[in-house]
CSV table of C-alpha atoms in Angstrom, one decimal:
chain,number,residue,atom,x,y,z
O,100,MET,CA,34.2,6.7,84.4
O,101,LYS,CA,33.3,9.2,81.7
O,102,ARG,CA,31.1,7.3,79.4
O,103,LEU,CA,29.1,8.1,76.2
O,104,VAL,CA,26.1,6.0,75.2
O,105,ILE,CA,25.0,6.1,71.6
O,106,TYR,CA,21.5,4.8,71.7
O,107,PHE,CA,19.9,3.8,68.4
O,108,HIS,CA,16.1,4.0,68.0
O,109,TYR,CA,13.6,3.2,65.3
O,110,ASP,CA,9.8,3.6,65.2
O,111,PRO,CA,7.8,4.0,62.0
O,112,THR,CA,5.6,6.6,63.6
O,113,GLY,CA,8.4,8.5,65.3
O,114,CYS,CA,7.3,7.6,68.8
O,115,ILE,CA,9.5,6.7,71.7
O,116,ASP,CA,7.7,4.0,73.7
O,117,THR,CA,7.9,3.5,77.5
O,118,ALA,CA,10.5,0.7,77.2
O,119,CYS,CA,12.9,3.0,75.3
O,120,ARG,CA,12.4,5.8,77.8
O,121,ILE,CA,13.2,3.4,80.7
O,122,ALA,CA,16.3,2.2,79.0
O,123,VAL,CA,17.6,5.7,78.2
O,124,GLN,CA,16.9,7.0,81.7
O,125,ALA,CA,18.7,3.9,83.2
O,126,VAL,CA,21.9,4.3,81.2
O,127,GLN,CA,21.9,8.1,81.7
O,128,LYS,CA,22.9,7.4,85.3
O,129,TYR,CA,26.2,6.0,83.9
O,130,GLY,CA,27.0,8.3,81.0
O,131,ARG,CA,25.9,10.9,78.5
O,132,VAL,CA,23.4,9.7,76.0
O,133,VAL,CA,23.1,10.6,72.3
O,134,PHE,CA,19.8,9.5,71.0
O,135,VAL,CA,19.9,8.5,67.3
O,136,THR,CA,16.7,7.7,65.5
O,137,ASN,CA,16.2,6.5,61.9
O,138,GLY,CA,13.5,8.8,60.9
O,139,THR,CA,11.7,11.9,62.2
O,140,LEU,CA,10.5,12.0,65.8
O,141,ALA,CA,7.0,13.1,66.6
O,142,PRO,CA,7.1,16.6,68.2
O,143,ALA,CA,6.2,15.5,71.7
O,144,ASP,CA,8.9,12.8,71.6
O,145,ARG,CA,11.5,15.3,70.4
O,146,VAL,CA,10.6,17.4,73.4
O,147,TRP,CA,11.1,14.4,75.6
O,148,VAL,CA,14.6,13.8,74.3
O,149,ARG,CA,15.5,17.4,74.9
O,150,GLN,CA,14.1,17.5,78.4
O,151,SER,CA,15.9,14.2,79.2
O,152,GLY,CA,19.2,16.0,78.6
O,153,ALA,CA,20.2,13.6,75.8
O,154,GLY,CA,21.7,14.7,72.5
O,155,ARG,CA,19.7,14.0,69.4
O,156,ILE,CA,20.4,12.9,65.9
O,157,GLU,CA,17.5,12.4,63.4
O,158,ARG,CA,18.5,10.8,60.2
O,159,GLU,CA,17.2,9.1,57.1
O,160,ASN,CA,16.1,5.5,57.7
O,161,VAL,CA,19.0,3.8,55.9
O,162,GLY,CA,21.6,1.4,57.1
O,163,PHE,CA,19.7,0.0,60.1
O,164,ASP,CA,21.6,0.3,63.5
O,165,VAL,CA,24.9,0.1,61.6
O,166,GLY,CA,24.2,3.3,59.7
O,167,ALA,CA,23.0,5.1,62.9
O,168,TYR,CA,26.1,4.1,64.9
O,169,ARG,CA,28.4,5.1,62.0
O,170,GLU,CA,26.7,8.5,61.5
O,171,ALA,CA,26.8,9.3,65.2
O,172,LEU,CA,30.5,8.4,65.5
O,173,LEU,CA,31.5,10.3,62.4
O,174,THR,CA,29.4,13.3,63.4
O,175,LEU,CA,30.8,13.5,66.9
O,176,GLY,CA,34.3,13.0,65.5
O,177,ARG,CA,37.5,11.4,66.7
O,178,GLU,CA,38.7,14.4,68.7
O,179,LYS,CA,35.4,14.7,70.7
O,180,LEU,CA,35.2,11.0,71.4
O,181,ALA,CA,38.8,11.0,72.7
O,182,GLU,CA,37.4,12.9,75.7
O,183,TYR,CA,35.6,9.7,76.9
O,184,GLU,CA,36.8,6.6,78.7
O,185,GLU,CA,34.2,4.3,77.3
O,186,ILE,CA,31.7,4.5,74.3
O,187,VAL,CA,28.6,2.2,74.4
O,188,LEU,CA,26.8,1.4,71.2
O,189,MET,CA,23.3,0.3,72.3
O,190,ASN,CA,20.0,-0.2,70.6
O,191,TYR,CA,16.2,-0.3,71.3
O,192,THR,CA,15.9,-4.0,70.5
O,193,LEU,CA,16.8,-4.5,74.2
O,194,ALA,CA,14.0,-4.1,76.7
O,195,GLY,CA,14.8,-3.3,80.3
O,196,PRO,CA,16.6,-3.0,82.5
O,197,VAL,CA,14.8,-5.4,84.9
O,198,CYS,CA,17.4,-4.6,87.6
O,199,SER,CA,20.0,-2.0,88.5
O,200,LEU,CA,22.8,-1.6,86.0
O,201,ALA,CA,25.3,-0.9,88.8
O,202,ALA,CA,26.4,-4.5,89.0
O,203,MET,CA,27.2,-4.8,85.3
O,204,PHE,CA,29.1,-1.5,85.0
O,205,THR,CA,31.0,-2.2,88.3
O,206,ALA,CA,32.0,-5.7,87.2
O,207,MET,CA,33.2,-4.5,83.8
O,208,ASP,CA,35.0,-1.4,85.2
O,209,ALA,CA,37.0,-3.8,87.2
O,210,ARG,CA,38.3,-5.4,84.0
O,211,PRO,CA,40.7,-2.8,82.5
O,212,GLU,CA,42.4,-5.4,80.4
O,213,LEU,CA,39.4,-5.4,78.0
O,214,ASP,CA,39.5,-3.2,74.9
O,215,PHE,CA,35.8,-3.9,74.2
O,216,TRP,CA,33.0,-5.8,75.8
O,217,GLY,CA,29.4,-6.7,75.3
O,218,LEU,CA,26.3,-7.7,77.2
O,219,THR,CA,25.9,-11.2,75.5
O,220,ARG,CA,27.5,-13.3,72.8
O,221,HIS,CA,26.3,-15.5,70.0
O,222,TYR,CA,28.2,-18.7,69.4
O,223,ALA,CA,29.6,-19.9,66.1
O,224,MET,CA,27.3,-21.7,63.7
O,225,GLN,CA,26.7,-22.4,60.0
O,226,SER,CA,24.0,-20.3,58.4
O,227,ARG,CA,23.3,-19.9,54.7
O,228,ARG,CA,21.1,-16.9,55.5
O,229,PHE,CA,24.1,-15.1,57.2
O,230,GLY,CA,26.9,-15.9,54.8
O,231,GLY,CA,27.9,-19.4,55.8
O,232,ALA,CA,30.3,-19.8,58.7
O,233,VAL,CA,29.2,-17.4,61.4
O,234,PRO,CA,32.0,-16.8,64.0
O,235,GLU,CA,31.4,-16.4,67.8
O,236,HIS,CA,30.8,-12.7,68.4
O,237,LEU,CA,29.4,-10.0,70.7
O,238,GLN,CA,25.8,-9.2,69.8
O,239,SER,CA,25.5,-5.6,68.5
O,240,HIS,CA,22.6,-4.6,70.8
O,241,PHE,CA,25.1,-3.6,73.4
O,242,ILE,CA,28.9,-3.1,72.8
O,243,ALA,CA,31.2,-1.0,74.9
O,244,VAL,CA,34.5,0.2,73.4
O,245,ARG,CA,37.5,1.6,75.3
O,246,PRO,CA,40.2,4.1,74.4
O,247,ARG,CA,42.9,1.8,73.1
O,248,LEU,CA,40.4,0.7,70.5
O,249,PHE,CA,38.3,3.8,69.7
O,250,ASN,CA,41.4,6.0,69.6
O,251,SER,CA,43.0,3.7,67.0
O,252,ASP,CA,43.2,4.0,63.3
O,253,ASP,CA,41.8,0.4,63.2
O,254,PHE,CA,38.5,1.6,64.7
O,255,TRP,CA,38.0,4.6,62.5
O,256,SER,CA,39.0,2.8,59.3
O,257,TYR,CA,36.4,0.1,60.1
O,258,TRP,CA,33.6,2.7,60.3
O,259,GLN,CA,34.8,4.9,57.4
O,260,LYS,CA,35.0,2.0,55.0
O,261,MET,CA,31.7,0.5,56.2
O,262,ALA,CA,29.3,-0.3,53.4
O,263,LEU,CA,25.9,0.4,54.7
O,264,PRO,CA,23.6,-2.6,54.7
O,265,ALA,CA,20.4,-2.6,52.7
O,266,SER,CA,18.8,-5.6,54.5
O,267,TYR,CA,18.7,-7.2,57.9
O,268,GLU,CA,20.9,-10.0,56.7
O,269,GLN,CA,23.5,-7.6,55.3
O,270,SER,CA,23.6,-5.7,58.7
O,271,ILE,CA,24.4,-9.0,60.4
O,272,ILE,CA,27.1,-10.0,57.9
O,273,ARG,CA,28.7,-6.6,57.5
O,274,HIS,CA,28.7,-5.5,61.2
O,275,GLU,CA,27.3,-7.8,63.9
O,276,THR,CA,29.2,-11.0,63.0
O,277,ARG,CA,32.3,-9.1,61.7
O,278,PHE,CA,33.0,-6.5,64.5
O,279,THR,CA,34.3,-9.0,67.1
O,280,PRO,CA,36.6,-11.1,65.0
O,281,TYR,CA,37.8,-8.1,63.0
O,282,PHE,CA,39.2,-6.4,66.1
O,283,ALA,CA,40.2,-9.6,67.9
O,284,ALA,CA,42.4,-10.5,65.0
O,285,ARG,CA,44.2,-7.1,65.5
O,286,GLY,CA,45.0,-7.9,69.1
O,287,TYR,CA,42.1,-6.2,71.0
O,288,ALA,CA,40.8,-8.1,74.0
O,289,TRP,CA,37.1,-8.7,74.5
O,290,ASP,CA,34.6,-10.5,76.7
O,291,THR,CA,30.9,-10.4,77.7
O,292,TYR,CA,29.3,-9.4,81.0
O,293,VAL,CA,26.8,-12.3,80.9
O,294,GLN,CA,28.7,-15.6,81.0
O,295,THR,CA,27.1,-18.4,79.1
O,296,ASP,CA,29.9,-20.7,78.0
O,297,ASP,CA,28.4,-23.6,79.9
O,298,LEU,CA,25.3,-23.2,77.6
O,299,LYS,CA,27.4,-23.2,74.5
O,300,PRO,CA,26.8,-27.0,73.8
O,301,VAL,CA,23.1,-26.3,74.0
O,302,PHE,CA,22.3,-22.9,72.6
O,303,VAL,CA,24.1,-20.7,70.0
O,304,ASN,CA,22.0,-17.7,71.0
O,305,PRO,CA,21.2,-17.8,74.7
O,306,ILE,CA,19.5,-14.5,75.1
O,307,MET,CA,16.8,-15.7,72.7
O,308,ALA,CA,16.8,-19.3,73.6
O,309,CYS,CA,16.7,-19.1,77.4
O,310,PRO,CA,16.1,-15.5,78.4
O,311,ARG,CA,14.6,-16.3,81.8
O,312,GLU,CA,17.8,-18.2,82.7
O,313,LEU,CA,19.9,-15.2,81.8
O,314,LEU,CA,17.7,-12.8,83.8
O,315,ALA,CA,17.1,-15.0,86.8
O,316,ASN,CA,20.4,-16.7,87.3
O,317,ARG,CA,23.1,-14.8,85.4
O,318,GLY,CA,22.5,-11.1,86.2
O,319,CYS,CA,21.5,-10.1,82.7
O,320,PRO,CA,19.6,-6.7,83.0
O,321,PHE,CA,18.0,-6.8,79.5
O,322,PHE,CA,16.0,-9.1,77.3
O,323,LYS,CA,15.1,-8.9,73.6
O,324,ARG,CA,11.9,-7.4,72.4
O,325,ARG,CA,12.0,-9.9,69.6
O,326,SER,CA,11.6,-12.8,72.1
O,327,LEU,CA,7.9,-11.8,72.3
O,328,PHE,CA,7.1,-11.9,68.5
O,329,THR,CA,9.9,-13.9,66.8
O,330,PRO,CA,8.6,-16.3,64.2
O,331,TYR,CA,7.3,-19.3,66.1
O,332,ALA,CA,8.9,-21.8,63.7
O,333,ASP,CA,12.3,-20.3,64.7
O,334,GLU,CA,11.3,-20.6,68.4
O,335,LEU,CA,10.6,-24.3,67.9
O,336,ARG,CA,14.0,-24.9,66.2
O,337,ARG,CA,15.9,-23.6,69.2
O,338,THR,CA,13.6,-24.0,72.2
O,339,ASP,CA,10.6,-26.0,73.4
O,340,GLY,CA,8.4,-23.1,72.5
O,341,LEU,CA,7.9,-21.7,76.0
O,342,ALA,CA,10.9,-19.4,76.2
O,343,ALA,CA,8.9,-16.2,75.8
O,344,ARG,CA,6.1,-17.3,78.1
O,345,GLU,CA,8.6,-18.2,80.8
O,346,LEU,CA,10.4,-14.9,80.3
O,347,CYS,CA,7.2,-12.9,80.7
O,348,ASP,CA,6.2,-14.9,83.8
O,349,TYR,CA,9.6,-14.1,85.4
O,350,VAL,CA,9.5,-10.4,84.5
O,351,THR,CA,6.0,-10.0,85.8
O,352,ALA,CA,6.6,-11.9,89.1
O,353,TYR,CA,10.0,-10.8,90.0
O,354,THR,CA,10.7,-7.4,88.5
O,355,ASP,CA,9.1,-3.9,88.4
O,356,PHE,CA,9.5,-3.6,84.6
O,357,PRO,CA,6.1,-2.6,83.1
O,358,LEU,CA,5.8,-5.5,80.7
O,359,GLU,CA,2.2,-4.7,79.8
O,360,LEU,CA,3.2,-1.3,78.4
O,361,LEU,CA,5.8,-3.0,76.2
O,362,LEU,CA,3.1,-5.4,74.9
O,363,VAL,CA,0.8,-2.5,74.2
O,364,SER,CA,3.6,-0.9,72.2
O,365,LEU,CA,4.4,-4.1,70.3
O,366,LEU,CA,0.8,-4.6,69.3
O,367,LYS,CA,1.0,-1.4,67.3
O,368,THR,CA,3.5,-3.0,64.9
O,369,GLN,CA,3.5,-6.7,65.4
O,370,PRO,CA,0.7,-9.2,64.5
O,371,LEU,CA,-1.5,-10.3,67.4
O,372,SER,CA,-1.1,-13.9,66.3
O,373,ALA,CA,2.7,-13.7,66.7
O,374,LEU,CA,2.5,-12.5,70.3
O,375,ALA,CA,-0.3,-15.0,71.1
O,376,GLN,CA,1.8,-17.9,69.8
O,377,ASN,CA,5.0,-16.9,71.6
O,378,LEU,CA,3.3,-16.0,74.8
O,379,HIS,CA,0.8,-18.9,74.9
O,380,TRP,CA,-2.0,-16.6,75.8
O,381,CYS,CA,-4.4,-19.5,75.6
O,382,TYR,CA,-2.2,-21.8,77.7
O,383,PRO,CA,-4.3,-22.9,80.8
O,384,VAL,CA,-1.5,-23.3,83.4
O,385,GLY,CA,0.5,-20.4,84.8
O,386,ALA,CA,4.0,-20.1,86.0
O,387,PRO,CA,5.0,-22.2,89.1
O,388,THR,CA,4.1,-20.4,92.3
O,389,GLY,CA,7.0,-21.8,94.2
O,390,GLU,CA,4.7,-23.9,96.5
O,391,THR,CA,4.0,-27.5,95.5
O,392,PRO,CA,0.5,-28.7,96.6
O,393,ASP,CA,0.2,-32.1,98.1
O,394,LEU,CA,-0.7,-34.3,95.1
O,395,ASN,CA,-2.0,-37.1,97.3
O,396,GLU,CA,-4.7,-34.8,98.7
O,397,LEU,CA,-5.7,-34.0,95.1
O,398,GLY,CA,-5.9,-37.7,94.3
O,399,LEU,CA,-3.0,-37.5,91.8
O,400,ARG,CA,0.0,-39.6,91.2
O,401,LEU,CA,3.0,-38.4,89.3
O,402,LEU,CA,5.4,-41.1,88.0
O,403,HIS,CA,9.0,-40.1,87.8
O,404,TYR,CA,11.1,-41.8,85.1
O,405,GLU,CA,14.8,-41.6,84.5
O,406,GLN,CA,15.5,-39.0,81.9
O,407,PRO,CA,16.1,-40.6,78.5
O,408,ALA,CA,19.2,-39.8,76.5
O,409,ALA,CA,18.7,-36.9,74.2
O,410,ASP,CA,20.5,-34.1,72.3
O,411,PRO,CA,21.7,-31.2,74.5
O,412,VAL,CA,18.7,-28.9,73.7
O,413,THR,CA,16.1,-31.5,74.4
O,414,ASP,CA,18.0,-32.7,77.6
O,415,TRP,CA,18.1,-29.1,78.9
O,416,TYR,CA,14.3,-28.6,78.5
O,417,ASN,CA,13.6,-32.1,79.9
O,418,ARG,CA,15.4,-31.2,83.1
O,419,GLN,CA,13.6,-27.9,83.3
O,420,ALA,CA,10.2,-29.6,82.8
O,421,ALA,CA,10.9,-32.3,85.3
O,422,ALA,CA,11.8,-29.7,88.0
O,423,ASN,CA,8.4,-28.1,87.6
O,424,ALA,CA,6.2,-31.1,86.9
O,425,ASP,CA,4.7,-31.6,90.3
O,426,THR,CA,3.7,-28.0,90.7
O,427,LEU,CA,2.3,-27.7,87.1
O,428,LEU,CA,0.3,-30.9,87.5
O,429,ALA,CA,-1.2,-29.6,90.8
O,430,GLU,CA,-2.1,-26.3,89.2
O,431,ALA,CA,-3.7,-28.0,86.2
O,432,ALA,CA,-5.8,-30.2,88.6
O,433,THR,CA,-6.9,-27.1,90.6
O,434,LEU,CA,-7.9,-25.3,87.4
O,435,PHE,CA,-9.8,-28.2,86.0
O,436,GLU,CA,-11.6,-28.8,89.3
O,437,LYS,CA,-12.6,-25.1,89.3
O,438,ILE,CA,-14.0,-25.4,85.7
O,439,ARG,CA,-15.8,-28.7,86.6
O,440,CYS,CA,-17.5,-27.0,89.6
O,441,LEU,CA,-18.6,-24.1,87.4
O,442,ALA,CA,-20.1,-26.5,84.9
O,443,CYS,CA,-22.1,-28.3,87.6
């Protein structure tokens, strides 16, 4: 398939970190990349883009990702884009991939009935911050568009009339939550690669609420950078507070993605306290090893109770915690025994 990837990037210093480079190099195997940055790239990073073979657009830092996508589309033009079979709008807020992208593109290539598709979806909710009733929609970090849509007057009218957002909230209202229902209402078919409808009663935003589940069990090749530094109060509203820690444990143990390099990059712009809270860097017990020690030999007893009735989110986390309880208790006992011996 002849595919174009419009990759949006932003960094206040004009640098392209390792995570962005990995993402660009990964998607280049499946299409031509145009690298669009809001700002001016550092000279060495501009050289990297050129040597990678990607196209480059440097623009004023206005309009967030919406403005970058709009400028790239209008700059390339309708006639040029008609040469492609698929156009992907992707941005740097995704980290990865943690696995090959072949499975994703193969699966979605086999669905020609779709006019546009995305990596993940956000379910409907009420939000005063984002304009009231938020409809179910594809998340704007990765949306692929096909010819019946991008060759249409509907598509070009959408972008030509787009009022550029002046805030993060406006970018969500004017584009992310609008794009899917706008084109669905005009008869264009859509779906996501990562299927999460069984989680709909539990989480409105699965890629943020349970990223490890999506990577480990649903084939999702990317996770959100924001998972590692999102305001912790928001984490506690949608999770048990361990989502980012479990994500990092999985990425470290089961993938080759250089997580430590992403963390180094994030520490240049994000408060240390935010990452420390989300990643529980002071938490004494690590991820389950997969082997459960004999609790009897450790002189421990773990009582198992029937799970109490709870709301869907609490119930989901209760079941996850119960599945790991024996291993975590044994690891805690081993750790404390080690500390006790050192203190003797």
